[in-house]
Amino acid sequence: MEERTYLSGTSLAGMSPTRSRVENDYYATPFEATEAILSREELHGSILEPAAGIVGGVDFLTENYPEKFNNVITNPPFSLAKEFAEKALEVSTGKVILFAKIQFLEGRQRKDFFATHPPKAVYVFSKRVNPLRNGLEVDENGKPWSSTMCFAWFVWEHSYTGEPCIRWI
């Protein structure tokens, strides 16, 4: 009888079976990814980045801001991406730009969220973007991180009406 080999969910998702998940989902946005979206989406006025990783002390989801920001741009913990998008839309008047896995588009709860809060655009990376594990550019062997996951920037604009547009970076 032939022996079968099975892939685990972590292997299929491109995760390392030997590394545990990073505390607080701290996978920093690579500079070039931020530069790419800011070259395509112009921001005016105040900007809040509520998930800056190494800057702590404020819980964005529970914080009461005395006034609204013009824009929010962030890379939230993926497990809280919908909640971050909802709160960002509450505390902003212009644009919300969120960096997340393309799988953010999936899910029943997120489907309902997108039905009532459709983004203006989704910018999909045509080349893999590798978030920085614990904010570090390289792994324990000095090699740049690699990933099989697809990431995108999700952009909401308060004044926008219409269907979302898919664009490539």
Coordinates of N, CA and C in Angstrom, one line a residue:
M1 N 0.8 -1.2 0.0 CA 0.0 0.0 0.0 C 0.9 1.2 0.0
E2 N 0.5 2.2 -0.8 CA 1.3 3.4 -0.9 C 1.1 4.3 0.3
E3 N 2.2 4.9 0.9 CA 2.0 5.8 2.0 C 1.7 7.2 1.5
R4 N 0.8 7.8 2.1 CA 0.4 9.2 1.7 C 1.0 10.2 2.7
T5 N 1.3 11.3 2.1 CA 1.8 12.4 2.9 C 0.8 13.5 2.8
Y6 N 0.5 14.1 3.9 CA -0.5 15.2 4.0 C 0.2 16.5 4.4
L7 N -0.3 17.6 3.8 CA 0.2 18.9 4.2 C -0.7 19.4 5.3
S8 N -0.1 20.1 6.3 CA -0.8 20.7 7.3 C -1.4 22.1 6.9
G9 N -2.3 22.6 7.6 CA -2.9 23.9 7.3 C -1.9 25.0 7.3
T10 N -0.9 24.9 8.2 CA 0.1 25.9 8.3 C 1.0 25.9 7.1
S11 N 1.3 24.6 6.6 CA 2.1 24.5 5.4 C 1.4 25.1 4.2
L12 N 0.1 24.8 4.1 CA -0.7 25.3 2.9 C -0.8 26.8 3.0
A13 N -0.8 27.4 4.2 CA -1.0 28.8 4.3 C 0.4 29.5 4.2
G14 N 1.5 28.8 4.1 CA 2.8 29.4 3.9 C 3.4 29.8 5.3
M15 N 2.9 29.2 6.4 CA 3.4 29.6 7.7 C 4.5 28.5 8.0
S16 N 5.4 28.9 8.9 CA 6.4 28.0 9.3 C 5.8 27.1 10.4
P17 N 6.0 25.7 10.3 CA 5.6 24.8 11.3 C 6.4 24.9 12.6
T18 N 7.6 25.5 12.5 CA 8.5 25.6 13.6 C 8.4 26.9 14.4
R19 N 7.8 27.9 13.8 CA 7.7 29.2 14.5 C 6.2 29.4 15.0
S20 N 6.1 30.0 16.2 CA 4.8 30.3 16.7 C 4.4 31.7 16.2
R21 N 3.1 32.0 16.4 CA 2.6 33.2 15.9 C 3.2 34.4 16.8
V22 N 3.5 35.5 16.2 CA 4.1 36.6 16.8 C 3.1 37.3 17.8
E23 N 3.6 37.7 19.0 CA 2.7 38.3 20.0 C 2.1 39.5 19.4
N24 N 0.8 39.6 19.7 CA 0.0 40.8 19.2 C -0.1 40.9 17.7
D25 N 0.2 39.8 17.0 CA 0.2 39.9 15.5 C 1.1 41.0 14.9
Y26 N 2.3 41.2 15.5 CA 3.1 42.3 15.1 C 3.9 41.9 13.9
Y27 N 3.3 42.1 12.7 CA 3.9 41.9 11.4 C 4.0 43.3 10.7
A28 N 5.1 44.0 10.9 CA 5.2 45.4 10.4 C 5.1 45.5 8.9
T29 N 4.5 46.6 8.4 CA 4.4 46.9 7.0 C 5.8 47.3 6.4
P30 N 6.2 46.6 5.4 CA 7.5 47.0 4.8 C 7.4 48.4 4.2
F31 N 8.4 49.2 4.3 CA 8.5 50.6 3.9 C 8.0 50.7 2.4
E32 N 8.5 49.8 1.6 CA 8.1 49.9 0.1 C 6.6 49.7 -0.1
A33 N 5.9 48.9 0.8 CA 4.5 48.7 0.6 C 3.7 50.0 1.0
T34 N 4.2 50.7 2.0 CA 3.6 52.0 2.4 C 3.9 53.0 1.3
E35 N 5.1 53.1 0.8 CA 5.5 54.0 -0.2 C 4.6 53.8 -1.5
A36 N 4.3 52.5 -1.8 CA 3.5 52.2 -3.0 C 2.1 52.7 -2.9
I37 N 1.5 52.6 -1.8 CA 0.1 53.1 -1.7 C 0.1 54.6 -1.6
L38 N 1.0 55.2 -0.9 CA 1.0 56.7 -0.8 C 1.4 57.3 -2.2
S39 N 2.0 56.6 -3.1 CA 2.2 57.1 -4.4 C 0.9 57.1 -5.3
R40 N -0.1 56.3 -4.8 CA -1.3 56.2 -5.6 C -2.5 56.8 -4.9
E41 N -2.5 57.0 -3.6 CA -3.6 57.6 -2.9 C -3.1 58.8 -2.1
E42 N -3.6 60.0 -2.5 CA -3.2 61.2 -1.9 C -4.0 61.4 -0.6
L43 N -3.3 61.8 0.5 CA -3.9 62.1 1.8 C -3.8 63.6 2.1
H44 N -4.8 64.2 2.6 CA -4.8 65.6 3.0 C -5.3 65.7 4.4
G45 N -4.6 66.5 5.2 CA -5.0 66.7 6.6 C -4.3 65.7 7.5
S46 N -5.0 65.5 8.6 CA -4.4 64.7 9.7 C -4.4 63.2 9.4
I47 N -3.5 62.5 9.9 CA -3.4 61.1 9.7 C -3.1 60.4 11.0
L48 N -3.9 59.3 11.2 CA -3.7 58.4 12.4 C -3.3 57.1 11.9
E49 N -2.2 56.6 12.6 CA -1.8 55.2 12.3 C -1.9 54.5 13.7
P50 N -3.0 53.8 13.9 CA -3.3 53.2 15.2 C -2.7 51.9 15.6
A51 N -1.9 51.3 14.6 CA -1.3 50.0 14.9 C 0.2 50.1 14.6
A52 N 0.9 51.0 15.2 CA 2.3 51.3 14.8 C 3.2 50.2 15.4
G53 N 2.7 49.2 16.1 CA 3.6 48.1 16.6 C 4.4 48.5 17.8
I54 N 5.5 49.1 17.6 CA 6.4 49.4 18.7 C 5.9 50.6 19.5
V55 N 5.0 51.4 19.0 CA 4.4 52.5 19.8 C 3.2 51.9 20.5
G56 N 3.2 51.9 21.8 CA 2.1 51.3 22.5 C 1.4 52.2 23.5
G57 N 0.5 51.6 24.2 CA -0.1 52.4 25.3 C -1.6 52.8 25.0
V58 N -2.0 52.7 23.8 CA -3.4 53.1 23.5 C -4.1 51.9 22.7
D59 N -5.3 51.6 23.2 CA -6.1 50.6 22.5 C -7.0 51.3 21.6
F60 N -6.7 51.2 20.3 CA -7.4 51.9 19.3 C -8.9 51.6 19.3
L61 N -9.2 50.3 19.6 CA -10.6 49.9 19.5 C -11.5 50.4 20.6
T62 N -10.9 50.8 21.8 CA -11.6 51.3 22.9 C -11.4 52.8 23.2
E63 N -10.4 53.3 22.5 CA -10.0 54.7 22.7 C -11.2 55.7 22.3
N64 N -11.5 56.7 23.1 CA -12.4 57.7 22.7 C -11.6 58.9 22.2
Y65 N -11.6 59.2 20.9 CA -10.9 60.3 20.4 C -11.8 61.6 20.5
P66 N -11.2 62.7 20.9 CA -12.0 63.9 21.1 C -12.5 64.5 19.8
E67 N -11.7 64.3 18.7 CA -12.1 64.8 17.4 C -11.7 63.8 16.4
K68 N -12.3 63.9 15.2 CA -12.0 63.0 14.1 C -10.7 63.4 13.4
F69 N -10.1 62.3 12.8 CA -9.0 62.5 11.9 C -9.4 62.6 10.5
N70 N -8.6 63.2 9.6 CA -9.0 63.2 8.2 C -8.8 61.8 7.6
N71 N -7.7 61.1 8.0 CA -7.3 59.9 7.4 C -6.8 58.9 8.5
V72 N -7.0 57.6 8.2 CA -6.5 56.5 9.0 C -5.8 55.6 8.0
I73 N -4.5 55.3 8.3 CA -3.8 54.3 7.5 C -3.1 53.3 8.5
T74 N -3.4 52.0 8.3 CA -2.9 51.1 9.3 C -2.7 49.7 8.7
N75 N -2.0 48.9 9.5 CA -1.8 47.5 9.3 C -2.2 46.8 10.6
P76 N -3.5 46.5 10.7 CA -3.9 45.9 12.0 C -3.6 44.5 12.2
P77 N -3.7 43.9 13.4 CA -3.7 42.5 13.6 C -4.8 41.9 12.7
F78 N -4.4 40.9 11.9 CA -5.4 40.3 11.0 C -6.7 39.9 11.7
S79 N -6.6 39.3 12.9 CA -7.7 38.8 13.6 C -8.7 39.9 14.0
L80 N -8.2 41.2 13.9 CA -9.1 42.3 14.3 C -9.2 43.3 13.1
A81 N -9.0 42.9 11.9 CA -9.0 43.8 10.7 C -10.4 44.4 10.5
K82 N -11.4 43.6 10.6 CA -12.8 44.2 10.4 C -13.1 45.2 11.5
E83 N -12.7 44.9 12.7 CA -13.0 45.8 13.8 C -12.2 47.1 13.6
F84 N -10.9 47.0 13.2 CA -10.1 48.2 12.9 C -10.7 49.0 11.8
A85 N -11.2 48.4 10.7 CA -11.8 49.1 9.6 C -13.1 49.8 10.1
E86 N -13.9 49.2 10.9 CA -15.1 49.8 11.4 C -14.8 51.0 12.2
K87 N -13.8 50.9 13.2 CA -13.5 52.0 14.1 C -12.8 53.1 13.3
A88 N -12.0 52.8 12.3 CA -11.3 53.8 11.5 C -12.3 54.6 10.7
L89 N -13.4 53.9 10.2 CA -14.4 54.7 9.5 C -15.2 55.6 10.4
E90 N -15.3 55.2 11.7 CA -16.0 56.0 12.7 C -15.2 57.3 13.0
V91 N -13.8 57.1 13.1 CA -13.0 58.2 13.6 C -12.4 59.1 12.5
S92 N -12.8 58.9 11.3 CA -12.2 59.6 10.2 C -13.2 60.3 9.3
T93 N -12.8 61.3 8.5 CA -13.7 62.0 7.6 C -13.3 61.9 6.2
G94 N -12.1 61.4 5.9 CA -11.6 61.3 4.5 C -11.4 59.9 4.1
K95 N -10.2 59.4 4.2 CA -9.8 58.0 3.7 C -9.4 57.1 4.9
V96 N -9.7 55.8 4.7 CA -9.2 54.8 5.5 C -8.4 53.8 4.6
I97 N -7.2 53.6 4.9 CA -6.4 52.7 4.1 C -5.8 51.6 5.0
L98 N -6.2 50.4 4.7 CA -5.9 49.2 5.6 C -5.1 48.2 4.8
F99 N -3.9 47.8 5.4 CA -3.1 46.7 4.8 C -3.5 45.4 5.4
A100 N -3.9 44.4 4.6 CA -4.4 43.1 5.1 C -4.2 42.0 4.0
K101 N -4.3 40.8 4.5 CA -4.3 39.7 3.6 C -5.5 39.8 2.6
I102 N -5.3 39.3 1.4 CA -6.4 39.3 0.5 C -7.6 38.6 1.0
Q103 N -7.4 37.6 1.9 CA -8.5 36.8 2.5 C -9.4 37.7 3.3
F104 N -9.0 39.0 3.6 CA -9.9 39.9 4.3 C -11.3 40.0 3.5
L105 N -11.3 39.7 2.2 CA -12.5 39.8 1.4 C -13.5 38.6 1.8
E106 N -12.9 37.6 2.4 CA -13.8 36.4 2.7 C -14.5 36.5 4.0
G107 N -15.5 35.7 4.2 CA -16.2 35.6 5.5 C -17.5 36.2 5.5
R108 N -18.5 35.6 6.2 CA -19.8 36.0 6.2 C -20.0 37.4 6.9
Q109 N -19.3 37.6 8.1 CA -19.4 38.9 8.8 C -18.8 40.0 7.9
R110 N -17.6 39.7 7.3 CA -17.0 40.7 6.5 C -17.8 41.0 5.2
K111 N -18.5 40.0 4.7 CA -19.4 40.2 3.6 C -20.4 41.2 3.9
D112 N -21.0 41.1 5.1 CA -22.0 42.1 5.5 C -21.4 43.5 5.7
F113 N -20.2 43.5 6.3 CA -19.5 44.7 6.5 C -19.2 45.4 5.1
F114 N -18.7 44.6 4.1 CA -18.4 45.2 2.8 C -19.7 45.6 2.1
A115 N -20.8 45.0 2.4 CA -22.1 45.4 1.7 C -22.5 46.8 2.2
T116 N -22.2 47.1 3.5 CA -22.6 48.4 4.0 C -21.5 49.4 3.9
H117 N -20.3 48.9 3.8 CA -19.1 49.8 3.7 C -18.2 49.4 2.6
P118 N -18.6 49.5 1.3 CA -17.7 49.1 0.2 C -16.5 49.9 0.1
P119 N -15.3 49.3 -0.1 CA -14.2 50.1 -0.3 C -14.2 50.8 -1.7
K120 N -13.5 51.9 -1.8 CA -13.3 52.5 -3.1 C -12.4 51.7 -4.0
A121 N -11.4 51.1 -3.4 CA -10.4 50.4 -4.2 C -9.7 49.3 -3.3
V122 N -9.3 48.3 -4.0 CA -8.4 47.3 -3.4 C -7.2 47.2 -4.3
Y123 N -6.0 47.5 -3.7 CA -4.8 47.4 -4.4 C -4.1 46.1 -4.1
V124 N -4.0 45.3 -5.0 CA -3.4 43.9 -4.8 C -1.9 44.0 -5.3
F125 N -1.0 43.5 -4.5 CA 0.4 43.4 -4.8 C 0.6 42.4 -5.9
S126 N 1.3 42.8 -7.0 CA 1.6 41.8 -8.0 C 2.8 41.0 -7.7
K127 N 3.6 41.5 -6.8 CA 4.8 40.8 -6.3 C 4.6 40.6 -4.8
R128 N 5.0 39.5 -4.3 CA 4.8 39.2 -2.9 C 5.4 40.2 -2.0
V129 N 4.7 40.6 -1.0 CA 5.1 41.6 0.0 C 5.3 40.7 1.3
N130 N 6.4 40.9 1.9 CA 6.7 40.1 3.1 C 6.7 41.0 4.4
P131 N 5.6 41.0 5.1 CA 5.6 41.7 6.4 C 6.8 41.4 7.3
L132 N 7.2 42.3 8.1 CA 8.3 42.2 8.9 C 8.0 41.6 10.3
R133 N 8.3 40.3 10.5 CA 7.9 39.6 11.8 C 8.6 40.3 12.9
N134 N 7.8 40.8 13.9 CA 8.3 41.5 15.1 C 9.1 42.8 14.6
G135 N 8.7 43.3 13.5 CA 9.4 44.5 13.0 C 10.8 44.3 12.4
L136 N 11.2 43.1 12.3 CA 12.6 42.8 11.9 C 12.6 42.5 10.4
E137 N 13.6 43.0 9.7 CA 13.7 42.8 8.2 C 14.2 41.4 7.8
V138 N 14.9 40.7 8.7 CA 15.4 39.4 8.4 C 15.1 38.4 9.5
D139 N 15.2 37.1 9.1 CA 14.9 36.1 10.1 C 16.2 35.8 10.9
E140 N 16.1 34.7 11.7 CA 17.2 34.4 12.7 C 18.5 34.0 11.9
N141 N 18.4 33.7 10.6 CA 19.5 33.3 9.8 C 20.0 34.5 8.9
G142 N 19.4 35.7 9.2 CA 19.9 36.8 8.4 C 19.3 36.9 7.0
K143 N 18.3 36.1 6.7 CA 17.6 36.1 5.4 C 16.3 36.9 5.5
P144 N 16.0 37.6 4.4 CA 14.8 38.4 4.4 C 13.6 37.4 4.5
W145 N 12.5 37.9 5.2 CA 11.3 37.1 5.3 C 10.7 36.7 4.0
S146 N 10.1 35.6 3.9 CA 9.4 35.3 2.6 C 8.0 34.8 3.0
S147 N 7.1 34.9 2.1 CA 5.7 34.5 2.4 C 5.0 34.0 1.1
T148 N 4.0 33.1 1.3 CA 3.2 32.7 0.2 C 1.8 33.4 0.2
M149 N 1.7 34.3 1.2 CA 0.4 35.0 1.3 C 0.3 36.2 0.4
C150 N -0.9 36.5 0.0 CA -1.1 37.7 -0.9 C -1.7 38.8 0.0
F151 N -1.1 40.0 -0.1 CA -1.6 41.1 0.6 C -2.1 42.2 -0.3
A152 N -2.9 43.1 0.3 CA -3.5 44.2 -0.5 C -3.7 45.4 0.4
W153 N -3.8 46.5 -0.2 CA -4.3 47.7 0.5 C -5.8 47.9 0.2
F154 N -6.6 48.1 1.2 CA -8.0 48.3 1.1 C -8.2 49.8 1.4
V155 N -8.9 50.5 0.5 CA -9.1 51.9 0.6 C -10.6 52.3 0.6
W156 N -11.0 53.0 1.7 CA -12.3 53.5 1.7 C -12.2 55.0 1.7
E157 N -13.1 55.7 1.0 CA -13.2 57.1 1.0 C -14.6 57.5 1.3
H158 N -14.8 58.3 2.4 CA -16.1 58.7 2.9 C -17.0 59.2 1.8
S159 N -16.5 60.0 0.9 CA -17.4 60.6 -0.1 C -17.6 59.7 -1.3
Y160 N -17.0 58.6 -1.4 CA -17.1 57.7 -2.6 C -18.4 56.9 -2.6
T161 N -19.0 56.9 -3.8 CA -20.1 56.0 -4.0 C -19.8 55.2 -5.3
G162 N -20.2 54.0 -5.3 CA -20.0 53.2 -6.5 C -19.4 51.8 -6.1
E163 N -19.0 51.1 -7.1 CA -18.5 49.7 -6.9 C -16.9 49.8 -6.6
P164 N -16.4 48.9 -5.8 CA -15.0 48.9 -5.6 C -14.2 48.6 -6.9
C165 N -13.0 49.2 -7.0 CA -12.2 49.0 -8.1 C -11.0 48.2 -7.7
I166 N -10.6 47.2 -8.5 CA -9.4 46.4 -8.2 C -8.3 47.0 -9.0
R167 N -7.2 47.2 -8.3 CA -6.0 47.8 -9.0 C -4.8 46.9 -8.5
W168 N -3.7 47.0 -9.3 CA -2.5 46.3 -9.0 C -1.4 47.2 -8.7
I169 N -0.6 46.8 -7.7 CA 0.7 47.6 -7.4 C 1.8 46.7 -7.8

